Coordinates of C-alpha atoms in Angstrom, one line a residue:
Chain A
X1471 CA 15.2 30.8 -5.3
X1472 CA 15.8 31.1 -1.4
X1473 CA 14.0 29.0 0.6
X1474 CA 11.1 30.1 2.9
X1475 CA 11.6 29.8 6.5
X1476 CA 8.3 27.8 8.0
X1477 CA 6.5 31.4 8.6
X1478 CA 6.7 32.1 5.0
X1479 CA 6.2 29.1 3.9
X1480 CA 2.6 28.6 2.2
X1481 CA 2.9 24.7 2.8
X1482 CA 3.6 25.0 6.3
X1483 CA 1.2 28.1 7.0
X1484 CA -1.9 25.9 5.5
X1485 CA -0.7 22.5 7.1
X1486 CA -0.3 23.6 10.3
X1487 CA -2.0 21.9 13.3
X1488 CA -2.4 23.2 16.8
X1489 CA -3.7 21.1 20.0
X1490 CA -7.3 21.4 21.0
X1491 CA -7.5 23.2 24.3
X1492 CA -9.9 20.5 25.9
X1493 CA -7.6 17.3 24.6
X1494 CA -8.0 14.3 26.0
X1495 CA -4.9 13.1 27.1
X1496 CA -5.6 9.5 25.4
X1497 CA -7.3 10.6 22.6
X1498 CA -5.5 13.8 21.3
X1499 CA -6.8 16.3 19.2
X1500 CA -5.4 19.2 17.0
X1501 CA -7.2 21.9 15.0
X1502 CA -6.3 22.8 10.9
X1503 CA -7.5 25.1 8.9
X1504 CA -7.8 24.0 5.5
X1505 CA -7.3 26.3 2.9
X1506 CA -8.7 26.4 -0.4
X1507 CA -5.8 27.3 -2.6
X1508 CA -5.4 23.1 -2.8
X1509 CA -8.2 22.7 -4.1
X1510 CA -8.8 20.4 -7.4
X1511 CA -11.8 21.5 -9.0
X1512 CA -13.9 22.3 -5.5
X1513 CA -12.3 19.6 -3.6
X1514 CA -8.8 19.7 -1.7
X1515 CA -6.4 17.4 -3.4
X1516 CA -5.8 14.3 -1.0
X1517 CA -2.5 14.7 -0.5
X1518 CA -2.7 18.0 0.6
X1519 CA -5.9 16.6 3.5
X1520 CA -2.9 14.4 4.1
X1521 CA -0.3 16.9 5.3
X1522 CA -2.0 18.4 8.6
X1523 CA -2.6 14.5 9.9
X1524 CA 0.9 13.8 9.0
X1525 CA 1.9 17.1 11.1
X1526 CA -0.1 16.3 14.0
X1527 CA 1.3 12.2 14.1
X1528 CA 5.2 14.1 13.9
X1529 CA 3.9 16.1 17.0
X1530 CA 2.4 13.2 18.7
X1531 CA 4.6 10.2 18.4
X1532 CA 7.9 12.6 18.2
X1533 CA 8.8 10.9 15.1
X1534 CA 9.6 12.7 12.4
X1535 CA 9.0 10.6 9.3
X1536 CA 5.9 8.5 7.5
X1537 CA 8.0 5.0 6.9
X1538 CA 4.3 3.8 5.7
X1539 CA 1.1 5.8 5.5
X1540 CA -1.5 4.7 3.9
X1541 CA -5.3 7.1 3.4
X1542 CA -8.3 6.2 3.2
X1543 CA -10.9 8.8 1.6
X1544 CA -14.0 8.3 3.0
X1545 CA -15.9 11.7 1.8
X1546 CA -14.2 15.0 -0.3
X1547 CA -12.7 17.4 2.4
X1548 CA -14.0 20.8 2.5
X1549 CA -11.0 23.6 1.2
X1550 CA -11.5 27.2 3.7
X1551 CA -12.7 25.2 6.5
X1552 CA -11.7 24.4 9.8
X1553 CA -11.0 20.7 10.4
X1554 CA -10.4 18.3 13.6
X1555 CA -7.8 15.6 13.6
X1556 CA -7.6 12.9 16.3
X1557 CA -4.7 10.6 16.6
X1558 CA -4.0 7.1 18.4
X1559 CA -0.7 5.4 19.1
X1560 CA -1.2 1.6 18.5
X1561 CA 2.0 1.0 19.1
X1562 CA 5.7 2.5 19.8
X1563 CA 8.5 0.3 19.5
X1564 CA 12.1 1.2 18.8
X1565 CA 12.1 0.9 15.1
X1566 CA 8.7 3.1 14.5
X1567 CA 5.4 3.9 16.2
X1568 CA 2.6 2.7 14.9
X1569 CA -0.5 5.4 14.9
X1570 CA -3.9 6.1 13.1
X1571 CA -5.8 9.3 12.8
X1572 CA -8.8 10.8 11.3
X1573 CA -9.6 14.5 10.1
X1574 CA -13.2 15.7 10.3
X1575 CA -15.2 18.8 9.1
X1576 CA -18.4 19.2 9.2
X1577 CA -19.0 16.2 11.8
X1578 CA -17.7 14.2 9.3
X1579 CA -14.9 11.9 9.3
X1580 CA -12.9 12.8 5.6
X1581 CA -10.2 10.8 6.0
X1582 CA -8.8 7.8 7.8
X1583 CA -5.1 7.0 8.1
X1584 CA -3.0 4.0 9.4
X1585 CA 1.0 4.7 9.2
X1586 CA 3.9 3.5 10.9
X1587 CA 6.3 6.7 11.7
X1588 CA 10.1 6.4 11.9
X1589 CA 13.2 8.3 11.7
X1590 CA 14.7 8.1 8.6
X1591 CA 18.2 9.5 9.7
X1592 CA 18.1 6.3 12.2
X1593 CA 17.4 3.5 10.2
X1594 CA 19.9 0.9 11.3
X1595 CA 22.5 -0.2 8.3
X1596 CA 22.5 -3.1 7.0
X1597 CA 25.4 -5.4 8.5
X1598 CA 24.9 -7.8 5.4
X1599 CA 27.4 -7.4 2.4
X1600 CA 24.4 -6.2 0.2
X1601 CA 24.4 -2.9 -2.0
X1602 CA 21.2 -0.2 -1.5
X1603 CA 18.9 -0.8 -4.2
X1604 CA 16.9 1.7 -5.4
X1605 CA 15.4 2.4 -8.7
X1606 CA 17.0 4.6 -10.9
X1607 CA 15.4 7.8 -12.3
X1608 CA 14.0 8.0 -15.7
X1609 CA 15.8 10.2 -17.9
X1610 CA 14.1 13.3 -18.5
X1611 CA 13.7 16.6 -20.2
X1612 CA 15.0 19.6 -18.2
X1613 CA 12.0 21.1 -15.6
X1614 CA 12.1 24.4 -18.9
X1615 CA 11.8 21.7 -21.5
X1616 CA 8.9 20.0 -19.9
X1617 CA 5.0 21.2 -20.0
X1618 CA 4.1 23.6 -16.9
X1619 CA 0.7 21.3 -16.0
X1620 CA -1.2 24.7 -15.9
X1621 CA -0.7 24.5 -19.8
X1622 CA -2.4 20.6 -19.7
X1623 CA -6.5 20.5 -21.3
X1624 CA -7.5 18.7 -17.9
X1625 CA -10.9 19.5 -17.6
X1626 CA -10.6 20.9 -14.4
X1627 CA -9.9 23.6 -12.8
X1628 CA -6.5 23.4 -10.5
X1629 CA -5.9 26.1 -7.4
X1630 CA -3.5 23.4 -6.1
X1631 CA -1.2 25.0 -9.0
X1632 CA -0.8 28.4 -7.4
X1633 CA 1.1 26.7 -4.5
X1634 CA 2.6 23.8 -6.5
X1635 CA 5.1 23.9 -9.7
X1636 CA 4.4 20.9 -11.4
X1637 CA 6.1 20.2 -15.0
X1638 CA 5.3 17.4 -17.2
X1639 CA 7.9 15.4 -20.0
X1640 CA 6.2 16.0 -23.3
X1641 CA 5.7 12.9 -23.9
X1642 CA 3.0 12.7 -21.9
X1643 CA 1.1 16.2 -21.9
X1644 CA -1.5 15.1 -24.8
X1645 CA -4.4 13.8 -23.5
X1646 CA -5.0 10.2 -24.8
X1647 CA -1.6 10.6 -27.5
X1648 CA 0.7 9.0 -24.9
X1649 CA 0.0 5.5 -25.8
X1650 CA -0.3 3.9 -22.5
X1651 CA -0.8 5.2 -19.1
X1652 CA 2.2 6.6 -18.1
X1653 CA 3.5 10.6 -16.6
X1654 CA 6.3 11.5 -15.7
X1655 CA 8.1 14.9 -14.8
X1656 CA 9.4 17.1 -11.7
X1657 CA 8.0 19.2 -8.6
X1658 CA 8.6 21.5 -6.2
X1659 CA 6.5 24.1 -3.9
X1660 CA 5.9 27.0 -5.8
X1661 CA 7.3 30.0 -3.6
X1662 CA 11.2 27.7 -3.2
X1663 CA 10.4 25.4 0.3
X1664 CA 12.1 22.6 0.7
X1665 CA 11.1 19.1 0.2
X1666 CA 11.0 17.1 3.0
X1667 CA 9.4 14.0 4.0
X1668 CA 6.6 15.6 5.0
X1669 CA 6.1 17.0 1.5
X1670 CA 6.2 13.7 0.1
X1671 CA 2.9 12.0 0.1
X1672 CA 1.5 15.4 -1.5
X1673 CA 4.1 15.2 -4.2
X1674 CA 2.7 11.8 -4.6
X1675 CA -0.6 12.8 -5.4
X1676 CA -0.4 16.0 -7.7
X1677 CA 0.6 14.8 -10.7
X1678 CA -2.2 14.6 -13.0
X1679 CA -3.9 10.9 -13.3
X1680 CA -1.6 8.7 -15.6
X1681 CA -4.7 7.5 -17.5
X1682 CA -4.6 10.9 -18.9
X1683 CA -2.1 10.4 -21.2
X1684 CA -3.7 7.1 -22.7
X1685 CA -7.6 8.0 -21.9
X1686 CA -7.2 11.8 -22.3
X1687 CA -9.4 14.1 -19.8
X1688 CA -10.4 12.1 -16.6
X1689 CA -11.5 15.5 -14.6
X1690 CA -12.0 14.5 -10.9
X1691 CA -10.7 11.2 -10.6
X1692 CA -11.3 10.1 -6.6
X1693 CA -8.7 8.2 -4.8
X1694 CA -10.1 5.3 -2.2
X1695 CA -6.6 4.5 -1.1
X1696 CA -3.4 5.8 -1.1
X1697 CA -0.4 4.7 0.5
X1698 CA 3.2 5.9 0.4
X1699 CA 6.2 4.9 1.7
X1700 CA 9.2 7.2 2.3
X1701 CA 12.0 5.5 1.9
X1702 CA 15.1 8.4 2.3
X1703 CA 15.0 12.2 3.3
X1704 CA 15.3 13.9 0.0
X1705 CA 17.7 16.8 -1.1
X1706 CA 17.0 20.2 -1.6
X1707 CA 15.6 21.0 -5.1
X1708 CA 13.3 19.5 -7.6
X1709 CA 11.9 15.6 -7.1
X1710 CA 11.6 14.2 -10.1
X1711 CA 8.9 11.4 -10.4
X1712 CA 7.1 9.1 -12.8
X1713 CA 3.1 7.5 -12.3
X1714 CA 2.0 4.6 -13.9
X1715 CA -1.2 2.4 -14.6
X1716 CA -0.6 -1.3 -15.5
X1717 CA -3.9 -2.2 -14.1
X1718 CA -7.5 -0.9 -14.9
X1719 CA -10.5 -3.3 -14.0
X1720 CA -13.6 -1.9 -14.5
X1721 CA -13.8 1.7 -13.2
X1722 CA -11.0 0.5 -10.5
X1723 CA -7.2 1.3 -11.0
X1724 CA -3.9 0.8 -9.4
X1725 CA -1.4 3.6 -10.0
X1726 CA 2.3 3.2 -8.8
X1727 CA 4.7 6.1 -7.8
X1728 CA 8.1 6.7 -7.6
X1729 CA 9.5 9.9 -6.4
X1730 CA 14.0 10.9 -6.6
X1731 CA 15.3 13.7 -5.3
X1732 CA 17.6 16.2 -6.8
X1733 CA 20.8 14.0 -6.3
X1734 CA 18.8 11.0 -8.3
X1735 CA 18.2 9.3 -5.0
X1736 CA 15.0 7.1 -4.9
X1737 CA 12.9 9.0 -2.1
X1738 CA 9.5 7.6 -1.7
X1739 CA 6.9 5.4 -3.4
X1740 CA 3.2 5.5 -3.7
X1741 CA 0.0 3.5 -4.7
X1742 CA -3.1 4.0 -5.1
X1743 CA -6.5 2.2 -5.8
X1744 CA -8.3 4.9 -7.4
X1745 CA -11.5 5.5 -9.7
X1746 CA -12.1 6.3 -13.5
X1747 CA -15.8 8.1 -13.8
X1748 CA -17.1 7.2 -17.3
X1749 CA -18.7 10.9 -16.9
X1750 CA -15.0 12.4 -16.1
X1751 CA -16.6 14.1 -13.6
Chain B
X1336 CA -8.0 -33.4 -6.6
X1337 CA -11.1 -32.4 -5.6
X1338 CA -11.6 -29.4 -3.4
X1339 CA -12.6 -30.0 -0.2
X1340 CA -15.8 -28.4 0.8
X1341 CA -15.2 -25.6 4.5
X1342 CA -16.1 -28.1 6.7
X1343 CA -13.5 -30.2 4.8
X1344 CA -10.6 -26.9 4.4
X1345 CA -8.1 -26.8 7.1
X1346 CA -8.2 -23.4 5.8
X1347 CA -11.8 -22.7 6.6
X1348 CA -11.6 -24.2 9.7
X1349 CA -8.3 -22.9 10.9
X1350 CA -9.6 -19.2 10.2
X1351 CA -12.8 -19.7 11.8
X1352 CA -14.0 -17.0 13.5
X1353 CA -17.8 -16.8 15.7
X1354 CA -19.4 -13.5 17.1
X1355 CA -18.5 -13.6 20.6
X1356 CA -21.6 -14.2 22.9
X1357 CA -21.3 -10.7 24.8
X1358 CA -20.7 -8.7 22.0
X1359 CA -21.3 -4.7 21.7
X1360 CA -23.1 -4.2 18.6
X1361 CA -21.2 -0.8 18.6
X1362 CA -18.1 -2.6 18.6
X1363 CA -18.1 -6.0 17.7
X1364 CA -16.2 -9.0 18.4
X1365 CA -15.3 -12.4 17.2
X1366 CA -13.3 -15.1 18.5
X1367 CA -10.6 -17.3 16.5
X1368 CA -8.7 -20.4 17.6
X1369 CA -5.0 -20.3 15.7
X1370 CA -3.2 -22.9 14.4
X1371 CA 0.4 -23.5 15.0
X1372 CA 0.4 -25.2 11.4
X1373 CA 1.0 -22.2 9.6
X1374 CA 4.1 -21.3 11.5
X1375 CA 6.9 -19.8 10.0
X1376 CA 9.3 -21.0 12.7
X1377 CA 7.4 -20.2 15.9
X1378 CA 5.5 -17.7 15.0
X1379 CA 2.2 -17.4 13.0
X1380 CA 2.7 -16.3 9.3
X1381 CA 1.2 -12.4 8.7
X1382 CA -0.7 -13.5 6.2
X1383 CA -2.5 -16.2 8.1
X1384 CA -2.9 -13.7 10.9
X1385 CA -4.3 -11.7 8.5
X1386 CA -7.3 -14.6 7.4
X1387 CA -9.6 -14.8 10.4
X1388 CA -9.7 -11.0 10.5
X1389 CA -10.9 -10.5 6.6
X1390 CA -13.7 -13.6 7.8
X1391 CA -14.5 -11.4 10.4
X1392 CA -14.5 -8.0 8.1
X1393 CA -16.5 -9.8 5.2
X1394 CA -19.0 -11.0 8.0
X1395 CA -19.3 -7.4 9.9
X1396 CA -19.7 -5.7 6.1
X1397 CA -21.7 -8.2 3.8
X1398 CA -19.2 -7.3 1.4
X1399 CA -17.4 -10.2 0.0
X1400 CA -13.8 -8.7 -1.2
X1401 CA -10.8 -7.1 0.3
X1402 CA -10.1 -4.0 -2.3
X1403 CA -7.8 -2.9 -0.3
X1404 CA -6.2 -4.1 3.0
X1405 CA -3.5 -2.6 4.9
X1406 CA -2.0 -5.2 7.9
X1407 CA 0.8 -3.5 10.6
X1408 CA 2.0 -6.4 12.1
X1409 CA 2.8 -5.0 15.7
X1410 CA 3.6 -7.9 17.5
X1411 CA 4.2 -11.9 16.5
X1412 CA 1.2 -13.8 16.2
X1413 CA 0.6 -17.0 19.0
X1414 CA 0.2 -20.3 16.9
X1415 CA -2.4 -22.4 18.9
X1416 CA -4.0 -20.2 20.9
X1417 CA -6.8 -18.2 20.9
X1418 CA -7.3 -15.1 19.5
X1419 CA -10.3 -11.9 19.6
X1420 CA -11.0 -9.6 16.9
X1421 CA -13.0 -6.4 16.9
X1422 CA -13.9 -4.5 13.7
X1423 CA -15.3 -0.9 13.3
X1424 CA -17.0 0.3 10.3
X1425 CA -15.6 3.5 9.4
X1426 CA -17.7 4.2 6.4
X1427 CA -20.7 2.5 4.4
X1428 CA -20.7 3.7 0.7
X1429 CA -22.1 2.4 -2.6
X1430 CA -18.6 1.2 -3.8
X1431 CA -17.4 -0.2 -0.9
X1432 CA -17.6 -0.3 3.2
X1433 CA -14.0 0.9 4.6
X1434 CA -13.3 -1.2 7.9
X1435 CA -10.9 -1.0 10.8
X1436 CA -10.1 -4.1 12.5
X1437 CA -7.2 -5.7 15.3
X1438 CA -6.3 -8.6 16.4
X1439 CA -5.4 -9.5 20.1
X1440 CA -4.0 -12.6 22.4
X1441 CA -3.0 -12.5 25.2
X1442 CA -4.1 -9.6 25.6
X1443 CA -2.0 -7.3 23.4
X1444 CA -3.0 -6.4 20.4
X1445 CA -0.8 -7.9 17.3
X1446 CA -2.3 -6.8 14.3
X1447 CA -4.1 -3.7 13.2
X1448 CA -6.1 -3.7 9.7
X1449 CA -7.8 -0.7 7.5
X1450 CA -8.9 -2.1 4.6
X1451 CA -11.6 -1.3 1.8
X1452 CA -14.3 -4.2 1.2
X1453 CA -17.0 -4.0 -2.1
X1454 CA -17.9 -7.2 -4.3
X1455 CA -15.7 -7.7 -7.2
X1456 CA -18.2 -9.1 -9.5
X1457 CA -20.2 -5.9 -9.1
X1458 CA -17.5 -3.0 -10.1
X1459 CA -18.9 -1.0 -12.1
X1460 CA -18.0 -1.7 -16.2
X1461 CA -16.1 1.4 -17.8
X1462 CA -18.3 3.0 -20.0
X1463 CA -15.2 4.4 -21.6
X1464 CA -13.2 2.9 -24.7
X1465 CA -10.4 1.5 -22.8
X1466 CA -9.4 -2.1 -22.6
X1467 CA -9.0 -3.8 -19.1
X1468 CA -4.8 -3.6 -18.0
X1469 CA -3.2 -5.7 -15.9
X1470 CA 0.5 -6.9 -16.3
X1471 CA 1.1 -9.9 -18.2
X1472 CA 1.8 -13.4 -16.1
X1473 CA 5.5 -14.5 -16.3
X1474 CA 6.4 -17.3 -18.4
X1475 CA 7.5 -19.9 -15.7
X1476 CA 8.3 -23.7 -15.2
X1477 CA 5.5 -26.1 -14.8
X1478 CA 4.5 -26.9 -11.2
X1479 CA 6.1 -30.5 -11.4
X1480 CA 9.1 -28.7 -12.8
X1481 CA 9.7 -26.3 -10.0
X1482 CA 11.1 -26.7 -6.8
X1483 CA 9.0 -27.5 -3.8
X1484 CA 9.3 -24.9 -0.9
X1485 CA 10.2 -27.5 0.9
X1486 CA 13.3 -28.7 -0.4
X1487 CA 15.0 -25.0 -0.3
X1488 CA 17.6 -24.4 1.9
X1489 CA 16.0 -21.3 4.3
X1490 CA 17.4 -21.7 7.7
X1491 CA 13.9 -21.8 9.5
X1492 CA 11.6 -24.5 10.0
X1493 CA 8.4 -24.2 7.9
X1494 CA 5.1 -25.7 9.2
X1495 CA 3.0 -23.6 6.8
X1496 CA 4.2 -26.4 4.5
X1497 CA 2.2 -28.3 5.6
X1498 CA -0.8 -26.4 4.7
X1499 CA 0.2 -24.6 1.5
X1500 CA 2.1 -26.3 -1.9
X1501 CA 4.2 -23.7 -2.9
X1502 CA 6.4 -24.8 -5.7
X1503 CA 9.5 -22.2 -6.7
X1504 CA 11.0 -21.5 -10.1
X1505 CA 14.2 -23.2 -10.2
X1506 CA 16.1 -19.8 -11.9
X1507 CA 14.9 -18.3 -8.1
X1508 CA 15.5 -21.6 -6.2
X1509 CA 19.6 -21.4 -4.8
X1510 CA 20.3 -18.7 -1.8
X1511 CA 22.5 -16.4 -3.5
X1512 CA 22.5 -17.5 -6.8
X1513 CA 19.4 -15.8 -8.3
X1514 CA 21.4 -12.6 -9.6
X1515 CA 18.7 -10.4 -7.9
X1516 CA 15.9 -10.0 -5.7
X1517 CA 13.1 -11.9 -7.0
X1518 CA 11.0 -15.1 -6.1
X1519 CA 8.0 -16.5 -8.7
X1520 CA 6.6 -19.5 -8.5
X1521 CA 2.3 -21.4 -7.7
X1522 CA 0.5 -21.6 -4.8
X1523 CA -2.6 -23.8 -3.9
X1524 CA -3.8 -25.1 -1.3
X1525 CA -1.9 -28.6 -0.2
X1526 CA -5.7 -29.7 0.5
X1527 CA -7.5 -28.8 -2.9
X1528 CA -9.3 -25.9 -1.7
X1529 CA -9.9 -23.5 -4.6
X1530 CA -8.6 -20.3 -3.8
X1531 CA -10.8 -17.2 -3.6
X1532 CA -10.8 -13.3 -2.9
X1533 CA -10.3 -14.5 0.7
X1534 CA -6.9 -16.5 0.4
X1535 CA -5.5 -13.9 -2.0
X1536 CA -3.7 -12.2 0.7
X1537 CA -2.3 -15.2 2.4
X1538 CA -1.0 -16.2 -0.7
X1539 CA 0.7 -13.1 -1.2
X1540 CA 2.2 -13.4 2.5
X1541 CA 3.5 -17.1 1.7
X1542 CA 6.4 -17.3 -0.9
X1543 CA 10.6 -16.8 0.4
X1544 CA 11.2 -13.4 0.7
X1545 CA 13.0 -11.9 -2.6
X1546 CA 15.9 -11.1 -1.0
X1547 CA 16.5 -15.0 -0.7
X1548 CA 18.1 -15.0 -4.1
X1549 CA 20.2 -12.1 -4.3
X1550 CA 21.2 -12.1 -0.2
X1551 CA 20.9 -16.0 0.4
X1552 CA 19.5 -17.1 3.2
X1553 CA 17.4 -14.2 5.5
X1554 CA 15.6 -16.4 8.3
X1555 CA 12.8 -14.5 9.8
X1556 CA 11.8 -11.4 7.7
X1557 CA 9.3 -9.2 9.6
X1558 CA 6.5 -7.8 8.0
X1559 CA 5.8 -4.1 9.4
X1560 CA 3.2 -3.4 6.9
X1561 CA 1.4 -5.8 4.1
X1562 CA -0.9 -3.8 1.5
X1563 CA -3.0 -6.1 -1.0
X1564 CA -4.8 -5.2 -3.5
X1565 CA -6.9 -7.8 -4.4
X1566 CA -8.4 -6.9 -8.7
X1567 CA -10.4 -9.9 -9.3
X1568 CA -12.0 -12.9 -8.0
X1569 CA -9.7 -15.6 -9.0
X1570 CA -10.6 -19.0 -11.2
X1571 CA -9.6 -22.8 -10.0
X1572 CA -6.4 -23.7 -10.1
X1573 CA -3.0 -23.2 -9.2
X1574 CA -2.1 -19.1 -8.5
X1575 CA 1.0 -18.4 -10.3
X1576 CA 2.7 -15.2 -8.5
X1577 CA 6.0 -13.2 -8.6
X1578 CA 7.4 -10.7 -6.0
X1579 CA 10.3 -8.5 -6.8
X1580 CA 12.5 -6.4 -4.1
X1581 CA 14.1 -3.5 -5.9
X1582 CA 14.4 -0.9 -3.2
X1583 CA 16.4 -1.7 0.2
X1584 CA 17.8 1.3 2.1
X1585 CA 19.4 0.2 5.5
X1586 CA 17.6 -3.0 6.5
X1587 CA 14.1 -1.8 5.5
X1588 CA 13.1 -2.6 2.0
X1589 CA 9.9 -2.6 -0.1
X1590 CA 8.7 -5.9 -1.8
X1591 CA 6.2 -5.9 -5.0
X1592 CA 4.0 -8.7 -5.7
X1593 CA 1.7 -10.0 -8.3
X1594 CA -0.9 -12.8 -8.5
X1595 CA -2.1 -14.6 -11.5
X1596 CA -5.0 -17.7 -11.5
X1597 CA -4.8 -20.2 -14.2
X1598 CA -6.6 -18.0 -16.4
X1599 CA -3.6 -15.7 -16.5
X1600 CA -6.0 -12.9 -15.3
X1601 CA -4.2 -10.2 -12.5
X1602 CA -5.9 -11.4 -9.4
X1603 CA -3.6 -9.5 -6.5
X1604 CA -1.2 -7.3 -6.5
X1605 CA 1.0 -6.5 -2.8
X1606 CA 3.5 -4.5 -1.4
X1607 CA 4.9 -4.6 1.6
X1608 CA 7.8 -3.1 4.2
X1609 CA 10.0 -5.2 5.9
X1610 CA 13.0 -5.4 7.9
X1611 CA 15.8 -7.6 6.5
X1612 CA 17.8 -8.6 10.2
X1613 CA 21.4 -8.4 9.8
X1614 CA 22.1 -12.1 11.8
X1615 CA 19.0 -13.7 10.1
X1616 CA 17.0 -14.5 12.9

């Protein structure tokens, strides 16, 4: 598959952000328009709401890549809308710039984001006689031996699937039959772009819920918090990347991310503090 | 021991904070007075920063318990000096009240804080059949059989010491020697103050980095960003925790953590990015 250059790209087409023409200087602001074709059931998946914020921090602190972001969702976002992002600088020091933003539509605020942006190509070696750690990739099926996670019984309908390829290890594509809360499998945009670090924290949040596996159908399952760290620039082709739940209190759950690239490199990590609806709704 | 009541706690009194006389209700403000006894060398340790402005959040909100709380530590904290903190509400649900707050002396700001605050003893049961997760505690030395903080060889002076009893597990205890990158250990109060949702995330701020016992001695670690999770509102006692370092890339790595009271229940988990300095300092 050849990759699409940023025009053709649907990713970049649907994330892109352009500056209000009556910014204020100190308090920026970009337009988006959100499309649709993200959508999980009739909201936009949260790590697609994500991409246009991260877009518009690249632009304003001229750093390229999300060391730490971490979302709050305050309200679902609205998919075929027009949305407004403002961004603040905290801080900019030589390692990363601090910055938060928020994306309304409506005249609502959706979203809230505090991150730390870096340059990933920059980050000074260590001097210290100390090997990277990183941690290694679960062994799986081939991306044709997995389950494409259009063929999952999710109990929701997923748009987000016509723009993302998303396959799922066997082992946990049963609802409820996987024995504990585990998923595991590969990504990569659906028309051949690149990963990048931009790409990332939506990678991080497509996978279907890793309760599925041990609770089976969880439908809509709404994210308070997510935060992601990227921790290397990944390789072109598929990421590979495993979700897990070792912690369900209540209706309150922590899931942990790992993403690898192509070249088995360890590439970002994610958590989130989501919610299971008794009505999987 | 018996636990000292708040006007007893040089925790309570040390994180303080009062509604400062000219505040905007729009924009609220408290004042603090820091103590230098919770240094960590000269400056302030982030998780003790990070007290007076969850007193502040929990007073602003009426919701007891940090769900979620995301520090970036932008600057070093001023032991012994005053300090003002401003909170904005960002959003009022049913759940949970998500909150923006920064710290400032001196006038610069040092920390910045998003978090998510709801009451732990209200989340909502699962009216699913799934039993409550959360990773079993580690089996570990008694107290008395671990090694006092104190007595390990860090290469920075330590007031918080004074303030905190933080006893280390001996297999974790040598700089160097531990085989990989990984503290555990318990935490109180050296007072007798029972912990609560409130000194969750200081105690996840407060044991030797991980790195100590695979790297040896790392001096000053700083904290970009601290994310605690705090699960569930922890029993008397002594809070058994373990943090685990497996992913360093140049000198920024990614610490886990876990808290467990004296029930064994999950009470915290945290993660946090960090720079590991090549000369220590």
């Amino acid at each position: 598959m050849t990759s699409p250059t940023p025009a053709e790209s649907a990713f970049d087409r649907e994330t892109a952000v352009a500056v209000a023409p009556d910014a204020d200087p100190g308090r920026p602001t970009w337009t988006a328009s959100l499309s649709d074709a993200w959508n999980i059931g009739d909201n936009p998946n949260g790590g697609y709401l994500l991409s246009p914020m991260v877009q518009a921090i690249r632009s304003h602190t001229g750093r390229p890549d999300p060391l730490s972001l971490t979302a709050h969702f305050l309200r679902p976002g609205l998919g075929g809308q027009p949305a407004d992002i403002v961004a603040e600088e905290v801080r900019s020091g030589r390692r990363s710039a601090t910055v938060t933003a928020s994306l309304h539509q409506g005249g609502k605020e959706r979203v809230r984001v505090l991150g730390a942006f870096g340059d990933l190509a920059n980050v000074a070696p260590l001097g210290l006689d100390v090997p990277e750690l990183g941690a290694e990739p679960p062994e799986l099926p081939t991306p044709d031996e997995c389950r494409d996670r259009r063929r999952l019984e999710q109990g929701v309908e997923l748009p987000i699937l016509s723009r993302l390829d998303v396959r799922i290890d066997p082992q946990w594509a049963e609802p409820g039959r996987g024995g504990r809360a585990e998923v595991a499998g590969w990504i990569r945009f659906a028309d051949g772009r690149a990963p990048d670090a931009v790409s990332l924290p939506l990678f991080a949040d497509a996978f279907p819920p890793s309760l599925f596996s041990l609770v089976g159908r969880v439908g809509w399952v709404p994210t308070l918090e997510l935060t992601v760290h990227v921790r290397r620039p990944p390789a072109p082709g598929w990421i590979r990347a495993r979700f897990r739940t070792s912690d369900l209190v209540g209706e309150l759950f922590v899931e942990d991310g790992e993403l690898w690239d192509s070249t088995g490199q360890l590439v970002a990590r994610s958590r989130q503090l989501a919610v299971l609806l008794d009505d999987g709704r």
